[in-house]
């Protein structure tokens, strides 16, 4: 046994006597330890004094410890057998064993709890905070509190916190009470709380818990509360953006709450201490555009860029690269350094230097950040572009659906000369690597407003119906830089990407044609792919023509879709209509879809001619190389009366529109007007009218 010395030798009478005396000593010691302790002295309230209890326990502990030392010394003088037996006896008799540990622990916890309650009770506003926390506990369960009861609780809560808000907000538990008060308060009560805290918002922003109170006030407040809070951050932006707590609330304010003027004042402070100390917050014309500042003071270029780069680098090294404010500052720096300069090289290296690629990934999802990455791709070398693109390998699919992230992929289409790298890095991530899910993933892209741009951009280019207006200036900016940094011809680059992309797209247009025809986005996809893709299109064209079979008057028929009608009309013509030249540019090789489609709709050609998709029949008569033109004309002439009736009678769509207008007029609503003039009502099938003209 550890701590016990063993001696070899035979036992003798002296040892036996020593054992007996030791056992008697242990028993007497145990009786003294287990004897009941005198009751602690209680105060008038009946509560025992914790200090006296602690002293009694401490004295008893010292006595027990002294007895244990005596027993250990006596044990050392006995043999091994006797020592082992005696030691087990000591262990059984010592207090604190299994029988006493539970009661001792409960007593200790009770004493600690009593002391904690005494400490809390001695603090200022202790009773008020305790009562407010009970109110908060009830109010936070919104669905369990009736409206009338909630009003009473909120009224009482405001009676407590009014005039004491500063005492509450810096306590981790009491600040939640104030947040709940703000949540259920009216505007005047919120302004009262905001006024009480005036001058303290910078300190609150640095608090781990109170910073959320600022967010609550800004979200539920008005412009007056906003203008009360945000100016308190002026002059402190450089320090606060580096603070572990205040940085998040400052960026939230900058991103979603501050006015353009307030954002400009905050961002200017990144340009150096001068802009923090000598801030001109009252000037409404203050600008954060670094180019304008440098144009007014060109001699300040070096110190401003140095201060800006230093602060940007500090935040990146601290792994706090998700701030919108940081992304705006990085964009200002990038726009004011020259292509090919040492500053540009260092900046691109700074972007690539993050081993986890968190910086590049965070940049991709903000407007300024996405522009930074796009310009870095345009300015960078082939090696830089490859490394930047590799950073997004595992989130390409996420970028495709993002309002800002999709611009990175479009820029990669435009500037990376290695089209094999682009096709291997981007296309498999969009499609998915498992064949079982590729078609589903691609269908999701086709019907998404942003993701479909990445597919159709290679075929439709920067068409207004495809590309958002705000995307065009950035791509034009990339084109200007690309002229000096890329070698491959843009048309050749696009052709190579289309060729790599086409097989999967044509396969989808053949196997999922029925689903694609059900949406306008799907019809646009079929039109662009069948006109511009490279490869065998016969299977896709045959599947599409087969969809058009049957009576157009049947419910759910493809001819009843306006988008499907436009798609079929364009494919029958075999090319896109040029609004400038007023001509159709037929693709090479020609589709010959007109003859294929006619074979499937021949039994119902008159129904097509009088349907909402009557322009499909018009396009058959206008298409070059259509071999059944005379046959169609003869059929239409035989049914001329049907065409004439269709040309003058209101269509179902026109009837519904008229009913809606009459209903709106009855409800007192104004009808739609264009250019201040009421549009002339069109009655009859316009396609049928054109067919009658062609028959004359």
Short mmCIF file of C-alpha atoms in Angstrom, two decimals, residues 183-556:
data_model
loop_
_atom_site.label_atom_id
_atom_site.label_comp_id
_atom_site.label_asym_id
_atom_site.label_seq_id
_atom_site.Cartn_x
_atom_site.Cartn_y
_atom_site.Cartn_z
CA UNK A 183 -39.09 44.36 -28.47
CA UNK A 184 -42.57 44.93 -27.02
CA UNK A 185 -42.31 48.69 -26.53
CA UNK A 186 -43.89 51.42 -28.64
CA UNK A 187 -41.77 53.94 -30.52
CA UNK A 188 -41.84 56.55 -27.77
CA UNK A 189 -40.66 54.04 -25.17
CA UNK A 190 -37.82 52.95 -27.46
CA UNK A 191 -36.77 56.56 -27.93
CA UNK A 192 -36.76 56.96 -24.15
CA UNK A 193 -34.36 54.04 -23.76
CA UNK A 194 -32.19 55.30 -26.63
CA UNK A 195 -32.01 58.75 -25.02
CA UNK A 196 -30.98 57.33 -21.64
CA UNK A 197 -28.11 55.46 -23.29
CA UNK A 198 -26.91 58.42 -25.33
CA UNK A 199 -23.15 58.76 -25.05
CA UNK A 200 -22.68 55.12 -24.02
CA UNK A 201 -23.10 53.33 -27.35
CA UNK A 202 -19.42 52.93 -28.07
CA UNK A 203 -18.93 51.28 -24.68
CA UNK A 204 -21.98 49.08 -25.25
CA UNK A 205 -20.63 47.97 -28.62
CA UNK A 206 -17.51 46.68 -26.89
CA UNK A 207 -19.55 44.67 -24.38
CA UNK A 208 -20.04 40.98 -25.03
CA UNK A 209 -23.75 41.13 -24.23
CA UNK A 210 -24.79 44.77 -24.51
CA UNK A 211 -23.83 44.96 -28.20
CA UNK A 212 -27.01 43.05 -29.03
CA UNK A 213 -29.02 45.83 -27.41
CA UNK A 214 -27.72 48.25 -30.06
CA UNK A 215 -28.88 45.93 -32.81
CA UNK A 216 -32.31 45.66 -31.16
CA UNK A 217 -32.67 49.43 -30.99
CA UNK A 218 -31.63 49.91 -34.61
CA UNK A 219 -33.88 47.17 -35.96
CA UNK A 220 -36.98 48.28 -34.04
CA UNK A 221 -36.20 51.99 -34.05
CA UNK A 222 -36.60 54.79 -36.57
CA UNK A 223 -34.32 57.30 -38.28
CA UNK A 224 -34.11 59.44 -35.13
CA UNK A 225 -32.76 56.54 -33.08
CA UNK A 226 -30.38 55.63 -35.90
CA UNK A 227 -29.01 59.18 -36.05
CA UNK A 228 -28.61 59.08 -32.28
CA UNK A 229 -26.50 55.89 -32.30
CA UNK A 230 -24.40 55.83 -35.48
CA UNK A 231 -22.58 59.18 -35.00
CA UNK A 232 -21.13 57.90 -31.72
CA UNK A 233 -18.97 55.54 -33.79
CA UNK A 234 -17.49 58.42 -35.82
CA UNK A 235 -13.80 58.85 -35.11
CA UNK A 236 -13.47 55.34 -33.66
CA UNK A 237 -14.01 53.11 -36.72
CA UNK A 238 -10.36 52.03 -37.03
CA UNK A 239 -10.24 50.88 -33.41
CA UNK A 240 -13.71 49.35 -33.27
CA UNK A 241 -13.26 47.28 -36.44
CA UNK A 242 -10.35 45.54 -34.72
CA UNK A 243 -12.25 44.96 -31.47
CA UNK A 244 -13.42 41.33 -31.01
CA UNK A 245 -16.94 42.38 -29.98
CA UNK A 246 -17.51 45.85 -31.42
CA UNK A 247 -16.35 44.90 -34.93
CA UNK A 248 -19.47 42.82 -35.60
CA UNK A 249 -21.97 45.45 -34.53
CA UNK A 250 -20.04 48.17 -36.41
CA UNK A 251 -20.14 46.14 -39.62
CA UNK A 252 -23.84 45.36 -39.15
CA UNK A 253 -24.54 49.07 -38.76
CA UNK A 254 -22.43 49.89 -41.81
CA UNK A 255 -23.99 47.21 -43.98
CA UNK A 256 -27.67 47.53 -43.21
CA UNK A 257 -28.49 50.58 -41.10
CA UNK A 258 -26.27 53.57 -41.87
CA UNK A 259 -27.18 56.13 -44.52
CA UNK A 260 -24.84 56.66 -47.51
CA UNK A 261 -23.46 59.75 -45.79
CA UNK A 262 -22.79 57.87 -42.55
CA UNK A 263 -21.19 54.98 -44.45
CA UNK A 264 -18.88 57.42 -46.22
CA UNK A 265 -17.78 58.98 -42.91
CA UNK A 266 -17.04 55.57 -41.40
CA UNK A 267 -15.14 54.25 -44.42
CA UNK A 268 -13.01 57.40 -44.75
CA UNK A 269 -11.47 56.64 -41.36
CA UNK A 270 -9.75 53.62 -42.89
CA UNK A 271 -7.59 56.02 -44.90
CA UNK A 272 -5.59 57.18 -41.88
CA UNK A 273 -5.70 58.86 -38.49
CA UNK A 274 -6.18 62.25 -40.16
CA UNK A 275 -9.69 61.25 -41.29
CA UNK A 276 -10.57 60.14 -37.76
CA UNK A 277 -9.28 63.23 -35.99
CA UNK A 278 -10.41 65.86 -38.50
CA UNK A 279 -13.70 64.34 -39.55
CA UNK A 280 -16.15 66.52 -41.43
CA UNK A 281 -19.39 64.80 -40.45
CA UNK A 282 -21.66 67.78 -41.18
CA UNK A 283 -20.72 68.05 -44.84
CA UNK A 284 -23.37 66.22 -46.85
CA UNK A 285 -21.03 66.04 -49.84
CA UNK A 286 -18.42 63.99 -48.00
CA UNK A 287 -17.22 61.07 -50.11
CA UNK A 288 -15.50 57.78 -49.40
CA UNK A 289 -14.34 57.36 -53.01
CA UNK A 290 -10.59 57.21 -52.68
CA UNK A 291 -10.08 58.36 -56.27
CA UNK A 292 -11.84 61.67 -55.53
CA UNK A 293 -9.84 62.17 -52.33
CA UNK A 294 -6.54 61.52 -54.12
CA UNK A 295 -7.55 63.83 -56.96
CA UNK A 296 -7.97 66.67 -54.44
CA UNK A 297 -4.78 65.80 -52.51
CA UNK A 298 -2.42 63.76 -54.71
CA UNK A 299 0.46 64.29 -52.25
CA UNK A 300 -1.41 62.11 -49.71
CA UNK A 301 -1.47 59.04 -51.95
CA UNK A 302 1.42 57.18 -50.31
CA UNK A 303 0.35 57.61 -46.64
CA UNK A 304 -3.30 56.89 -47.40
CA UNK A 305 -2.56 53.69 -49.32
CA UNK A 306 -0.08 52.64 -46.64
CA UNK A 307 -2.61 53.14 -43.82
CA UNK A 308 -5.35 51.40 -45.79
CA UNK A 309 -3.17 48.40 -46.68
CA UNK A 310 -1.95 48.09 -43.09
CA UNK A 311 -5.48 47.95 -41.63
CA UNK A 312 -6.71 45.55 -44.32
CA UNK A 313 -3.75 43.26 -43.69
CA UNK A 314 -4.31 43.29 -39.92
CA UNK A 315 -7.90 42.14 -40.29
CA UNK A 316 -6.97 39.43 -42.78
CA UNK A 317 -4.24 38.11 -40.49
CA UNK A 318 -6.76 38.01 -37.61
CA UNK A 319 -9.06 35.82 -39.78
CA UNK A 320 -11.83 38.43 -39.64
CA UNK A 321 -12.37 38.68 -43.38
CA UNK A 322 -16.16 38.55 -43.54
CA UNK A 323 -16.86 42.24 -42.96
CA UNK A 324 -18.59 44.17 -45.73
CA UNK A 325 -16.70 47.23 -44.57
CA UNK A 326 -13.42 45.41 -45.19
CA UNK A 327 -14.53 44.42 -48.69
CA UNK A 328 -15.43 48.02 -49.54
CA UNK A 329 -12.04 49.20 -48.29
CA UNK A 330 -10.23 46.53 -50.34
CA UNK A 331 -12.11 47.60 -53.45
CA UNK A 332 -11.09 51.23 -52.93
CA UNK A 333 -7.47 50.15 -52.60
CA UNK A 334 -7.60 47.96 -55.71
CA UNK A 335 -9.21 50.66 -57.86
CA UNK A 336 -6.39 53.09 -57.06
CA UNK A 337 -3.33 50.97 -57.80
CA UNK A 338 -1.93 50.43 -61.26
CA UNK A 339 -1.96 47.27 -63.36
CA UNK A 340 1.35 45.44 -63.27
CA UNK A 341 2.71 47.54 -60.40
CA UNK A 342 4.37 46.14 -57.31
CA UNK A 343 1.33 47.21 -55.29
CA UNK A 344 -0.94 45.13 -57.54
CA UNK A 345 1.33 42.10 -57.21
CA UNK A 346 1.37 42.41 -53.41
CA UNK A 347 -2.39 42.80 -53.29
CA UNK A 348 -3.03 39.66 -55.34
CA UNK A 349 -0.57 37.76 -53.16
CA UNK A 350 -2.49 38.99 -50.13
CA UNK A 351 -5.66 37.48 -51.60
CA UNK A 352 -3.96 34.15 -52.25
CA UNK A 353 -2.03 34.08 -48.97
CA UNK A 354 -4.87 32.72 -46.86
CA UNK A 355 -4.20 28.97 -46.65
CA UNK A 356 -7.83 28.14 -45.77
CA UNK A 357 -9.09 30.44 -48.58
CA UNK A 358 -11.58 32.01 -46.17
CA UNK A 359 -10.81 35.48 -47.50
CA UNK A 360 -11.59 34.63 -51.13
CA UNK A 361 -14.73 32.73 -50.16
CA UNK A 362 -16.05 35.58 -48.02
CA UNK A 363 -15.33 38.13 -50.74
CA UNK A 364 -17.40 36.21 -53.29
CA UNK A 365 -20.73 36.86 -51.54
CA UNK A 366 -20.73 40.66 -51.26
CA UNK A 367 -21.06 43.19 -54.05
CA UNK A 368 -17.71 44.90 -53.42
CA UNK A 369 -15.96 41.64 -52.58
CA UNK A 370 -17.11 39.92 -55.79
CA UNK A 371 -15.86 42.90 -57.78
CA UNK A 372 -12.48 42.66 -56.03
CA UNK A 373 -12.10 39.00 -57.02
CA UNK A 374 -13.28 39.63 -60.60
CA UNK A 375 -10.76 42.44 -61.06
CA UNK A 376 -8.03 40.32 -59.45
CA UNK A 377 -8.79 37.57 -61.99
CA UNK A 378 -8.55 40.10 -64.80
CA UNK A 379 -5.31 41.66 -63.52
CA UNK A 380 -3.61 38.42 -62.49
CA UNK A 381 -1.32 36.10 -64.37
CA UNK A 382 -2.35 32.67 -65.60
CA UNK A 383 -0.94 31.16 -62.42
CA UNK A 384 -2.81 33.64 -60.23
CA UNK A 385 -6.08 32.86 -62.00
CA UNK A 386 -5.59 29.15 -61.55
CA UNK A 387 -4.95 29.52 -57.81
CA UNK A 388 -7.92 31.82 -57.30
CA UNK A 389 -10.25 29.50 -59.21
CA UNK A 390 -9.00 26.51 -57.21
CA UNK A 391 -10.03 28.26 -53.98
CA UNK A 392 -13.68 28.03 -55.04
CA UNK A 393 -13.65 24.41 -56.16
CA UNK A 394 -15.89 23.13 -53.37
CA UNK A 395 -18.41 26.02 -53.51
CA UNK A 396 -18.88 26.50 -57.27
CA UNK A 397 -22.47 25.27 -57.02
CA UNK A 398 -23.16 27.79 -54.23
CA UNK A 399 -21.66 30.62 -56.28
CA UNK A 400 -23.90 29.72 -59.22
CA UNK A 401 -27.03 30.56 -57.22
CA UNK A 402 -25.69 33.71 -55.55
CA UNK A 403 -26.50 37.23 -56.75
CA UNK A 404 -22.82 38.24 -56.52
CA UNK A 405 -20.98 34.93 -56.69
CA UNK A 406 -22.11 34.07 -60.24
CA UNK A 407 -20.05 37.03 -61.51
CA UNK A 408 -16.85 35.22 -60.55
CA UNK A 409 -17.72 32.34 -62.86
CA UNK A 410 -18.65 34.68 -65.71
CA UNK A 411 -15.31 36.45 -65.26
CA UNK A 412 -13.53 33.09 -65.38
CA UNK A 413 -15.30 32.42 -68.71
CA UNK A 414 -13.98 35.74 -70.01
CA UNK A 415 -10.35 35.87 -68.85
CA UNK A 416 -8.94 32.36 -68.33
CA UNK A 417 -7.30 31.18 -71.53
CA UNK A 418 -7.05 27.56 -70.39
CA UNK A 419 -10.58 26.47 -71.30
CA UNK A 420 -9.81 22.87 -70.34
CA UNK A 421 -9.09 24.04 -66.80
CA UNK A 422 -12.35 26.01 -66.72
CA UNK A 423 -14.43 23.11 -68.02
CA UNK A 424 -12.92 20.67 -65.53
CA UNK A 425 -13.12 23.06 -62.57
CA UNK A 426 -16.59 24.53 -63.10
CA UNK A 427 -18.85 22.24 -65.13
CA UNK A 428 -18.54 19.08 -62.99
CA UNK A 429 -19.26 21.11 -59.85
CA UNK A 430 -22.43 22.56 -61.38
CA UNK A 431 -23.63 19.26 -62.84
CA UNK A 432 -22.54 17.08 -59.93
CA UNK A 433 -20.10 14.22 -60.09
CA UNK A 434 -22.69 11.46 -59.73
CA UNK A 435 -24.58 10.63 -62.92
CA UNK A 436 -27.75 9.84 -60.98
CA UNK A 437 -28.08 13.46 -59.82
CA UNK A 438 -26.65 15.34 -62.80
CA UNK A 439 -29.96 15.90 -64.60
CA UNK A 440 -31.71 17.02 -61.42
CA UNK A 441 -28.92 19.48 -60.62
CA UNK A 442 -28.97 20.87 -64.14
CA UNK A 443 -32.76 21.23 -64.10
CA UNK A 444 -32.49 23.22 -60.87
CA UNK A 445 -29.97 25.52 -62.53
CA UNK A 446 -32.15 26.03 -65.59
CA UNK A 447 -35.13 27.29 -63.59
CA UNK A 448 -33.10 29.50 -61.22
CA UNK A 449 -32.84 33.20 -62.10
CA UNK A 450 -29.11 33.43 -61.34
CA UNK A 451 -27.80 29.92 -61.96
CA UNK A 452 -29.22 29.75 -65.49
CA UNK A 453 -26.99 32.68 -66.45
CA UNK A 454 -23.90 30.46 -66.16
CA UNK A 455 -25.41 28.01 -68.68
CA UNK A 456 -26.98 30.36 -71.20
CA UNK A 457 -24.26 33.05 -71.10
CA UNK A 458 -22.07 30.97 -73.42
CA UNK A 459 -24.92 30.86 -75.98
CA UNK A 460 -26.86 34.10 -75.56
CA UNK A 461 -24.00 36.34 -74.41
CA UNK A 462 -24.99 39.56 -72.65
CA UNK A 463 -28.61 39.55 -73.80
CA UNK A 464 -30.82 41.93 -71.82
CA UNK A 465 -33.34 39.21 -71.07
CA UNK A 466 -30.60 37.10 -69.48
CA UNK A 467 -28.04 39.33 -67.79
CA UNK A 468 -29.04 41.80 -65.03
CA UNK A 469 -28.26 45.40 -65.92
CA UNK A 470 -25.95 45.80 -62.90
CA UNK A 471 -23.71 42.95 -64.12
CA UNK A 472 -22.87 44.52 -67.47
CA UNK A 473 -20.59 47.39 -66.27
CA UNK A 474 -18.37 44.98 -64.33
CA UNK A 475 -18.00 42.64 -67.32
CA UNK A 476 -17.20 45.63 -69.55
CA UNK A 477 -14.53 46.65 -67.01
CA UNK A 478 -13.11 43.11 -67.12
CA UNK A 479 -13.03 43.24 -70.93
CA UNK A 480 -10.93 46.41 -70.87
CA UNK A 481 -8.37 44.84 -68.51
CA UNK A 482 -8.40 41.51 -70.37
CA UNK A 483 -7.15 43.20 -73.53
CA UNK A 484 -3.72 43.57 -71.85
CA UNK A 485 -3.60 40.42 -69.72
CA UNK A 486 -5.08 37.62 -71.89
CA UNK A 487 -3.85 36.25 -75.20
CA UNK A 488 -6.66 34.09 -76.58
CA UNK A 489 -9.34 35.53 -78.85
CA UNK A 490 -12.61 35.95 -76.89
CA UNK A 491 -14.71 34.35 -79.64
CA UNK A 492 -12.46 31.28 -79.72
CA UNK A 493 -12.55 31.02 -75.92
CA UNK A 494 -16.37 31.05 -75.94
CA UNK A 495 -16.51 28.46 -78.72
CA UNK A 496 -14.24 26.06 -76.84
CA UNK A 497 -16.33 26.39 -73.69
CA UNK A 498 -19.56 25.79 -75.61
CA UNK A 499 -18.10 22.67 -77.15
CA UNK A 500 -17.11 21.32 -73.73
CA UNK A 501 -20.50 22.20 -72.26
CA UNK A 502 -22.76 20.96 -75.08
CA UNK A 503 -22.96 17.15 -74.55
CA UNK A 504 -24.58 17.36 -71.11
CA UNK A 505 -26.91 20.16 -72.19
CA UNK A 506 -28.14 18.34 -75.29
CA UNK A 507 -28.71 15.21 -73.25
CA UNK A 508 -30.91 17.13 -70.83
CA UNK A 509 -32.91 18.71 -73.67
CA UNK A 510 -33.68 15.22 -74.98
CA UNK A 511 -34.49 13.36 -71.77
CA UNK A 512 -36.28 16.14 -69.86
CA UNK A 513 -38.01 18.00 -72.68
CA UNK A 514 -41.48 17.59 -71.13
CA UNK A 515 -40.39 19.25 -67.86
CA UNK A 516 -38.50 21.99 -69.66
CA UNK A 517 -41.53 22.93 -71.75
CA UNK A 518 -43.57 23.57 -68.61
CA UNK A 519 -41.69 26.77 -67.65
CA UNK A 520 -40.66 29.89 -69.52
CA UNK A 521 -37.05 29.47 -68.34
CA UNK A 522 -37.06 25.90 -69.65
CA UNK A 523 -38.34 27.05 -73.04
CA UNK A 524 -35.59 29.69 -73.23
CA UNK A 525 -33.06 27.01 -72.39
CA UNK A 526 -34.29 24.73 -75.19
CA UNK A 527 -34.23 27.59 -77.69
CA UNK A 528 -30.66 28.65 -76.92
CA UNK A 529 -29.23 25.14 -76.64
CA UNK A 530 -30.82 23.85 -79.84
CA UNK A 531 -29.64 26.92 -81.75
CA UNK A 532 -26.15 27.26 -80.30
CA UNK A 533 -24.91 23.91 -78.94
CA UNK A 534 -22.37 21.85 -80.85
CA UNK A 535 -23.13 18.20 -81.49
CA UNK A 536 -25.91 15.93 -82.69
CA UNK A 537 -29.28 17.61 -82.03
CA UNK A 538 -31.54 15.16 -83.84
CA UNK A 539 -32.63 13.34 -80.68
CA UNK A 540 -33.54 16.59 -78.91
CA UNK A 541 -35.44 17.95 -81.92
CA UNK A 542 -37.37 14.72 -82.33
CA UNK A 543 -38.33 14.67 -78.64
CA UNK A 544 -39.49 18.28 -78.84
CA UNK A 545 -41.56 17.70 -81.98
CA UNK A 546 -43.19 14.71 -80.36
CA UNK A 547 -44.30 16.89 -77.43
CA UNK A 548 -46.32 19.00 -79.89
CA UNK A 549 -48.47 16.05 -81.00
CA UNK A 550 -52.19 15.92 -80.23
CA UNK A 551 -55.12 18.32 -80.26
CA UNK A 552 -54.10 21.84 -79.19
CA UNK A 553 -57.49 22.29 -77.55
CA UNK A 554 -56.67 19.55 -75.01
CA UNK A 555 -56.05 20.94 -71.56
CA UNK A 556 -52.33 21.19 -70.75
#
